[in-house]
Amino acid sequence: GHIVRNWKVRWFVLLQDKLLYYKIEGGKKEPSPKGRILLDGCTITCPCLEYENRPLLIKLKTKTNTDYFLECCSREERDSWALDITGAIHAGHPVQVQELHRMKNSFKLLENISLHQIVERMCVSSTGIRLTRNLEQGNRYKETFTGSALVDWLISNSFAVSRFEAVTLASMLMEENFIKPVGARSTEATRYSDLSEQFLDDSTALYMFAESSKKNISSKEELQFNISELSGTIVKQGFLVKQGHKRKNWKVRRFVLRADPAFLHYYDPTKEENRPVGGFSLRGCLVSALEDNGVPAGVKGNVQGNLFKIITKNDIHYYIQASSKTERAQWIEAIKPLT
């Protein structure tokens, strides 16, 4: 409410240029609307986490700077309403609609992202992620959060633009042992799902902070690199998934491609310092895409496709996974001229 700041049930009807809401009397809506929200010039915020105890809000700000907070009954209903309202707001602007669709399916994480900083922000009592007690199949878990709550928090705090990006970022936090699944729903996903589906954007999947997230990374694990290797011009950089050489597990790494001299280095996003954890010269290397029909020889574990392989002149094989065929092609095209 605008005068008395209480919450009331209203029946909403979305039209092409406005959102009508009706008063409910005796289980039925009144014939004439109680009010209307003009959508021209509106901005929408979803998820909106301004109210700690109301995680399912949509915020609408009109062009006259009036704020409306609408609470839904479920995350799925909230996201559905937000999508339809956003479409109505931008209905007369096809270019903006195309941009919204592109952002919805985007995969472009911040280049200078630090998982340590994200976890620190998550732990701030006033603005961090809200920890609650949850019950699943008779088991009670303390200080947990749901998968969808973490996705909402990452978007609300501008660490990701789309839910797809936020799931990727949450997967990195889980892969690097900052968070861990608890309960049957989320634990089973890590065992039986593909790499891209192990973290669940779901209101029934539970997660909690891992104890190892509080430990410092040993400096003995650092590798020493010649300064000249890191002096080249950066040609391309971004997040890719790389198979380890020893354990054959898959981890997200930030790759940086340099020319003059030509090197490909990869960084651990869990480490705050900007030092590579691996890298190699591209001179004499072979790079090629791997077919997606079946798991190629030398590749272990669950993979989602979009693989490519780099073989160094010392016959060391690197298996790398991109988020799409387009991204894989872009990396191969950028690497080939430097070999």
Short mmCIF file of C-alpha atoms in Angstrom, two decimals:
data_model
loop_
_atom_site.label_atom_id
_atom_site.label_comp_id
_atom_site.label_asym_id
_atom_site.label_seq_id
_atom_site.Cartn_x
_atom_site.Cartn_y
_atom_site.Cartn_z
CA GLY A 1 0.00 0.00 0.00
CA HIS A 2 1.03 3.61 -0.63
CA ILE A 3 -0.53 5.24 2.42
CA VAL A 4 -0.57 2.41 4.94
CA ARG A 5 2.50 0.29 4.15
CA ASN A 6 0.71 -3.01 4.58
CA TRP A 7 0.40 -5.93 2.16
CA LYS A 8 -2.93 -6.87 0.60
CA VAL A 9 -4.05 -9.50 -1.87
CA ARG A 10 -5.04 -8.04 -5.23
CA TRP A 11 -6.15 -9.60 -8.51
CA PHE A 12 -3.87 -8.36 -11.33
CA VAL A 13 -4.65 -8.13 -15.03
CA LEU A 14 -1.84 -7.29 -17.46
CA LEU A 15 -2.86 -5.30 -20.55
CA GLN A 16 -0.68 -4.05 -23.39
CA ASP A 17 0.20 -0.74 -21.72
CA LYS A 18 -0.99 -1.02 -18.13
CA LEU A 19 -1.31 -3.31 -15.15
CA LEU A 20 -4.73 -3.25 -13.48
CA TYR A 21 -5.39 -4.49 -9.96
CA TYR A 22 -8.73 -5.34 -8.37
CA LYS A 23 -9.92 -5.65 -4.78
CA ILE A 24 -11.04 -9.10 -3.68
CA GLU A 25 -14.35 -9.34 -1.82
CA GLY A 26 -15.79 -12.69 -0.76
CA GLY A 27 -13.31 -14.56 -2.94
CA LYS A 28 -14.31 -12.61 -6.07
CA LYS A 29 -12.78 -9.56 -7.71
CA GLU A 30 -14.81 -6.37 -7.90
CA PRO A 31 -16.01 -5.32 -11.40
CA SER A 32 -13.98 -2.10 -11.52
CA PRO A 33 -10.20 -1.92 -10.86
CA LYS A 34 -8.91 -0.58 -7.55
CA GLY A 35 -5.98 1.01 -9.36
CA ARG A 36 -3.69 0.87 -12.37
CA ILE A 37 0.03 1.03 -13.10
CA LEU A 38 0.92 2.69 -16.41
CA LEU A 39 3.80 0.74 -17.95
CA ASP A 40 5.10 3.39 -20.34
CA GLY A 41 8.52 4.46 -19.02
CA CYS A 42 8.45 1.90 -16.17
CA THR A 43 11.56 0.13 -14.96
CA ILE A 44 11.31 -3.35 -13.46
CA THR A 45 13.57 -4.99 -10.87
CA CYS A 46 13.40 -8.75 -10.51
CA PRO A 47 14.58 -10.27 -8.28
CA CYS A 48 14.05 -7.46 -5.76
CA LEU A 49 15.62 -8.17 -2.35
CA GLU A 50 14.78 -4.91 -0.58
CA TYR A 51 12.58 -6.73 1.95
CA GLU A 52 14.53 -9.42 3.80
CA ASN A 53 11.51 -11.58 4.60
CA ARG A 54 9.92 -11.26 1.15
CA PRO A 55 12.22 -12.86 -1.44
CA LEU A 56 9.56 -13.17 -4.17
CA LEU A 57 9.11 -9.48 -4.99
CA ILE A 58 8.90 -7.58 -8.25
CA LYS A 59 9.57 -3.84 -8.06
CA LEU A 60 8.04 -1.45 -10.60
CA LYS A 61 9.15 2.18 -10.73
CA THR A 62 6.96 4.40 -12.89
CA LYS A 63 8.28 7.37 -14.86
CA THR A 64 6.83 9.59 -12.11
CA ASN A 65 9.10 7.75 -9.62
CA THR A 66 6.30 5.87 -7.84
CA ASP A 67 7.44 2.49 -6.50
CA TYR A 68 5.20 -0.58 -6.53
CA PHE A 69 6.23 -3.78 -4.75
CA LEU A 70 4.37 -6.90 -5.93
CA GLU A 71 4.80 -10.21 -4.12
CA CYS A 72 4.18 -13.51 -5.86
CA CYS A 73 3.44 -16.96 -4.45
CA SER A 74 6.43 -18.78 -5.96
CA ARG A 75 9.69 -18.08 -7.74
CA GLU A 76 8.30 -19.57 -10.96
CA GLU A 77 5.23 -17.33 -10.81
CA ARG A 78 7.38 -14.28 -10.04
CA ASP A 79 9.70 -14.89 -13.00
CA SER A 80 6.76 -15.53 -15.32
CA TRP A 81 5.05 -12.27 -14.32
CA ALA A 82 8.34 -10.35 -14.61
CA LEU A 83 8.94 -11.70 -18.11
CA ASP A 84 5.44 -10.77 -19.31
CA ILE A 85 5.52 -7.31 -17.70
CA THR A 86 8.96 -6.64 -19.20
CA GLY A 87 7.61 -7.64 -22.62
CA ALA A 88 4.70 -5.22 -22.22
CA ILE A 89 6.98 -2.36 -21.12
CA HIS A 90 9.17 -2.76 -24.21
CA ALA A 91 6.48 -3.89 -26.66
CA GLY A 92 6.88 -0.80 -28.83
CA HIS A 93 10.67 -1.08 -28.95
CA PRO A 94 11.70 -4.21 -30.90
CA VAL A 95 15.43 -3.46 -30.57
CA GLN A 96 15.14 -3.44 -26.78
CA VAL A 97 13.14 -6.68 -26.87
CA GLN A 98 15.93 -8.34 -28.87
CA GLU A 99 18.51 -7.05 -26.39
CA LEU A 100 16.47 -8.43 -23.47
CA HIS A 101 16.30 -11.85 -25.11
CA ARG A 102 20.04 -11.73 -25.75
CA MET A 103 20.76 -10.83 -22.11
CA LYS A 104 18.45 -13.58 -20.89
CA ASN A 105 20.63 -16.18 -22.64
CA SER A 106 23.92 -14.36 -22.18
CA PHE A 107 27.15 -15.84 -20.90
CA LYS A 108 29.62 -13.07 -20.19
CA LEU A 109 30.87 -13.00 -16.62
CA LEU A 110 32.91 -10.08 -15.31
CA GLU A 111 36.57 -10.45 -16.32
CA ASN A 112 37.94 -9.36 -12.92
CA ILE A 113 35.60 -11.54 -10.90
CA SER A 114 36.88 -12.85 -7.55
CA LEU A 115 35.10 -15.75 -5.90
CA HIS A 116 36.69 -14.76 -2.58
CA GLN A 117 35.02 -11.34 -2.78
CA ILE A 118 31.66 -12.89 -3.70
CA VAL A 119 31.79 -15.20 -0.67
CA GLU A 120 32.79 -12.29 1.58
CA ARG A 121 29.81 -10.30 0.30
CA MET A 122 27.55 -13.32 0.80
CA CYS A 123 28.60 -13.47 4.47
CA VAL A 124 27.78 -9.82 5.28
CA SER A 125 24.95 -9.94 7.81
CA SER A 126 22.96 -6.98 6.48
CA THR A 127 23.30 -7.43 2.71
CA GLY A 128 24.54 -10.99 2.29
CA ILE A 129 22.55 -14.08 1.46
CA ARG A 130 19.98 -15.00 4.09
CA LEU A 131 20.69 -18.26 5.92
CA THR A 132 17.68 -20.22 7.14
CA ARG A 133 16.76 -23.56 8.63
CA ASN A 134 15.28 -25.92 6.06
CA LEU A 135 13.56 -29.26 6.36
CA GLU A 136 13.94 -31.91 3.68
CA GLN A 137 12.70 -35.49 3.88
CA GLY A 138 12.62 -35.35 7.68
CA ASN A 139 16.14 -33.92 8.00
CA ARG A 140 16.65 -30.41 9.40
CA TYR A 141 19.53 -28.35 8.04
CA LYS A 142 20.81 -25.19 9.74
CA GLU A 143 22.23 -22.13 7.98
CA THR A 144 21.31 -23.14 4.46
CA PHE A 145 20.06 -21.31 1.38
CA THR A 146 18.25 -22.55 -1.70
CA GLY A 147 19.68 -22.64 -5.21
CA SER A 148 17.15 -20.12 -6.49
CA ALA A 149 17.90 -17.80 -3.55
CA LEU A 150 21.60 -17.76 -4.46
CA VAL A 151 20.79 -17.09 -8.12
CA ASP A 152 18.52 -14.21 -7.07
CA TRP A 153 21.23 -12.81 -4.80
CA LEU A 154 23.93 -12.93 -7.49
CA ILE A 155 21.69 -11.09 -9.98
CA SER A 156 20.50 -8.55 -7.40
CA ASN A 157 24.12 -7.76 -6.45
CA SER A 158 25.15 -7.33 -10.13
CA PHE A 159 27.51 -10.32 -10.22
CA ALA A 160 25.46 -11.74 -13.11
CA VAL A 161 22.94 -10.41 -15.63
CA SER A 162 20.93 -13.54 -16.39
CA ARG A 163 19.96 -16.62 -14.44
CA PHE A 164 22.16 -18.67 -16.78
CA GLU A 165 25.18 -16.54 -15.83
CA ALA A 166 24.29 -16.78 -12.14
CA VAL A 167 24.02 -20.59 -12.32
CA THR A 168 27.44 -20.70 -14.00
CA LEU A 169 28.88 -18.52 -11.24
CA ALA A 170 27.24 -20.63 -8.52
CA SER A 171 28.66 -23.75 -10.19
CA MET A 172 32.12 -22.18 -9.92
CA LEU A 173 31.57 -21.53 -6.20
CA MET A 174 30.57 -25.17 -5.73
CA GLU A 175 33.33 -26.58 -7.94
CA GLU A 176 35.95 -24.62 -5.98
CA ASN A 177 34.45 -25.82 -2.67
CA PHE A 178 33.16 -22.49 -1.40
CA ILE A 179 29.64 -23.89 -1.12
CA LYS A 180 28.39 -27.45 -0.96
CA PRO A 181 25.08 -29.22 -1.61
CA VAL A 182 23.09 -30.60 1.33
CA GLY A 183 20.05 -32.82 1.16
CA ALA A 184 19.02 -35.35 -1.45
CA ARG A 185 17.81 -32.93 -4.16
CA SER A 186 21.05 -30.98 -4.64
CA THR A 187 23.42 -33.84 -3.79
CA GLU A 188 21.93 -36.15 -6.41
CA ALA A 189 22.38 -33.44 -9.07
CA THR A 190 26.15 -33.42 -8.47
CA ARG A 191 26.31 -37.18 -8.91
CA TYR A 192 24.12 -37.78 -11.91
CA SER A 193 23.86 -34.52 -13.89
CA ASP A 194 26.07 -33.04 -16.56
CA LEU A 195 28.59 -30.40 -15.52
CA SER A 196 26.27 -27.57 -16.56
CA GLU A 197 23.36 -28.97 -14.49
CA GLN A 198 25.06 -29.83 -11.21
CA PHE A 199 23.98 -26.60 -9.51
CA LEU A 200 20.20 -26.28 -9.40
CA ASP A 201 18.32 -23.01 -9.80
CA ASP A 202 15.58 -24.49 -7.69
CA SER A 203 13.67 -23.47 -4.55
CA THR A 204 13.89 -27.03 -3.16
CA ALA A 205 17.65 -27.56 -3.67
CA LEU A 206 19.65 -26.72 -0.52
CA TYR A 207 23.23 -25.45 -0.21
CA MET A 208 25.48 -24.17 2.56
CA PHE A 209 28.93 -22.66 2.98
CA ALA A 210 31.72 -25.24 2.91
CA GLU A 211 34.23 -25.23 5.76
CA SER A 212 37.10 -25.06 3.27
CA SER A 213 35.86 -21.66 2.08
CA LYS A 214 37.30 -20.24 5.31
CA LYS A 215 40.78 -21.62 4.73
CA ASN A 216 43.56 -19.71 3.03
CA ILE A 217 45.08 -21.17 -0.10
CA SER A 218 48.66 -22.29 0.48
CA SER A 219 51.32 -20.24 -1.25
CA LYS A 220 53.21 -23.47 -1.99
CA GLU A 221 50.66 -24.20 -4.71
CA GLU A 222 51.69 -21.13 -6.68
CA LEU A 223 53.70 -21.57 -9.85
CA GLN A 224 56.48 -19.25 -10.90
CA PHE A 225 56.27 -17.66 -14.34
CA ASN A 226 58.79 -15.72 -16.33
CA ILE A 227 57.78 -12.05 -16.50
CA SER A 228 58.30 -12.06 -20.28
CA GLU A 229 55.51 -14.64 -20.65
CA LEU A 230 53.01 -12.18 -19.18
CA SER A 231 54.23 -9.14 -21.12
CA GLY A 232 52.43 -9.89 -24.38
CA THR A 233 49.40 -8.07 -25.70
CA ILE A 234 46.13 -9.60 -24.48
CA VAL A 235 44.22 -10.86 -27.52
CA LYS A 236 41.32 -12.61 -25.82
CA GLN A 237 40.23 -13.60 -22.33
CA GLY A 238 37.25 -15.29 -20.72
CA PHE A 239 36.02 -18.19 -18.62
CA LEU A 240 36.35 -21.76 -19.89
CA VAL A 241 36.22 -25.17 -18.24
CA LYS A 242 39.46 -27.18 -18.24
CA GLN A 243 40.15 -30.83 -17.48
CA GLY A 244 42.88 -31.38 -14.87
CA HIS A 245 45.98 -33.36 -15.75
CA LYS A 246 46.12 -35.49 -12.58
CA ARG A 247 42.61 -35.92 -11.17
CA LYS A 248 40.90 -35.50 -14.56
CA ASN A 249 38.21 -33.35 -12.97
CA TRP A 250 36.75 -30.25 -14.62
CA LYS A 251 37.26 -26.76 -13.18
CA VAL A 252 36.35 -23.28 -14.31
CA ARG A 253 39.40 -21.19 -15.20
CA ARG A 254 39.87 -17.68 -16.55
CA PHE A 255 41.94 -18.00 -19.72
CA VAL A 256 44.09 -15.16 -21.07
CA LEU A 257 45.48 -15.37 -24.60
CA ARG A 258 48.55 -13.19 -25.30
CA ALA A 259 50.55 -12.40 -28.43
CA ASP A 260 54.22 -11.31 -28.73
CA PRO A 261 55.12 -13.62 -27.09
CA ALA A 262 52.27 -16.06 -27.78
CA PHE A 263 51.14 -17.72 -24.55
CA LEU A 264 47.91 -19.09 -23.14
CA HIS A 265 47.64 -18.77 -19.35
CA TYR A 266 44.82 -19.80 -17.05
CA TYR A 267 43.92 -18.39 -13.66
CA ASP A 268 42.11 -19.78 -10.64
CA PRO A 269 39.12 -17.45 -9.98
CA THR A 270 39.13 -18.47 -6.30
CA LYS A 271 42.46 -16.73 -5.76
CA GLU A 272 42.47 -13.01 -5.15
CA GLU A 273 45.96 -12.41 -6.52
CA ASN A 274 46.23 -12.03 -10.27
CA ARG A 275 48.70 -14.87 -10.86
CA PRO A 276 48.26 -17.71 -13.37
CA VAL A 277 48.10 -21.28 -12.09
CA GLY A 278 49.20 -22.68 -15.43
CA GLY A 279 50.14 -21.77 -18.95
CA PHE A 280 52.18 -22.70 -22.01
CA SER A 281 53.74 -21.31 -25.15
CA LEU A 282 51.58 -21.58 -28.26
CA ARG A 283 54.48 -21.93 -30.70
CA GLY A 284 54.20 -25.30 -32.42
CA CYS A 285 50.84 -26.13 -30.82
CA LEU A 286 47.94 -27.83 -32.57
CA VAL A 287 44.39 -26.75 -31.77
CA SER A 288 41.21 -28.46 -32.98
CA ALA A 289 37.53 -28.88 -32.13
CA LEU A 290 36.33 -32.22 -30.80
CA GLU A 291 33.18 -33.82 -32.10
CA ASP A 292 30.24 -33.88 -29.70
CA ASN A 293 29.03 -37.39 -30.58
CA GLY A 294 30.29 -39.38 -27.61
CA VAL A 295 33.15 -38.74 -25.20
CA PRO A 296 36.51 -38.47 -27.01
CA ALA A 297 39.46 -40.59 -25.89
CA GLY A 298 41.39 -38.86 -23.11
CA VAL A 299 38.32 -37.08 -21.73
CA LYS A 300 36.95 -38.20 -18.36
CA GLY A 301 33.76 -37.41 -16.45
CA ASN A 302 30.55 -35.69 -17.49
CA VAL A 303 30.95 -33.22 -20.33
CA GLN A 304 28.35 -31.10 -22.10
CA GLY A 305 30.08 -30.82 -25.47
CA ASN A 306 31.67 -27.78 -27.12
CA LEU A 307 35.12 -29.28 -26.48
CA PHE A 308 38.40 -28.40 -28.11
CA LYS A 309 41.92 -29.73 -27.66
CA ILE A 310 45.33 -28.09 -27.65
CA ILE A 311 48.45 -30.25 -28.10
CA THR A 312 51.72 -28.52 -27.21
CA LYS A 313 55.01 -29.14 -29.02
CA ASN A 314 55.98 -31.27 -25.98
CA ASP A 315 52.91 -33.47 -26.67
CA ILE A 316 50.94 -32.31 -23.62
CA HIS A 317 47.19 -32.52 -24.27
CA TYR A 318 44.81 -29.87 -22.88
CA TYR A 319 41.06 -30.53 -23.04
CA ILE A 320 38.95 -27.37 -22.75
CA GLN A 321 35.20 -26.86 -22.75
CA ALA A 322 33.44 -23.71 -24.00
CA SER A 323 29.89 -22.64 -23.16
CA SER A 324 28.74 -22.81 -26.80
CA LYS A 325 29.87 -23.83 -30.27
CA THR A 326 30.20 -20.16 -31.18
CA GLU A 327 32.50 -19.46 -28.25
CA ARG A 328 34.57 -22.55 -29.06
CA ALA A 329 35.00 -21.40 -32.67
CA GLN A 330 36.03 -17.92 -31.51
CA TRP A 331 38.74 -19.29 -29.24
CA ILE A 332 40.10 -21.63 -31.92
CA GLU A 333 40.18 -18.80 -34.46
CA ALA A 334 42.04 -16.57 -31.99
CA ILE A 335 44.60 -19.27 -31.04
CA LYS A 336 45.45 -20.65 -34.51
CA PRO A 337 47.34 -17.59 -35.87
CA LEU A 338 49.60 -17.65 -32.78
CA THR A 339 50.74 -21.27 -33.14
#
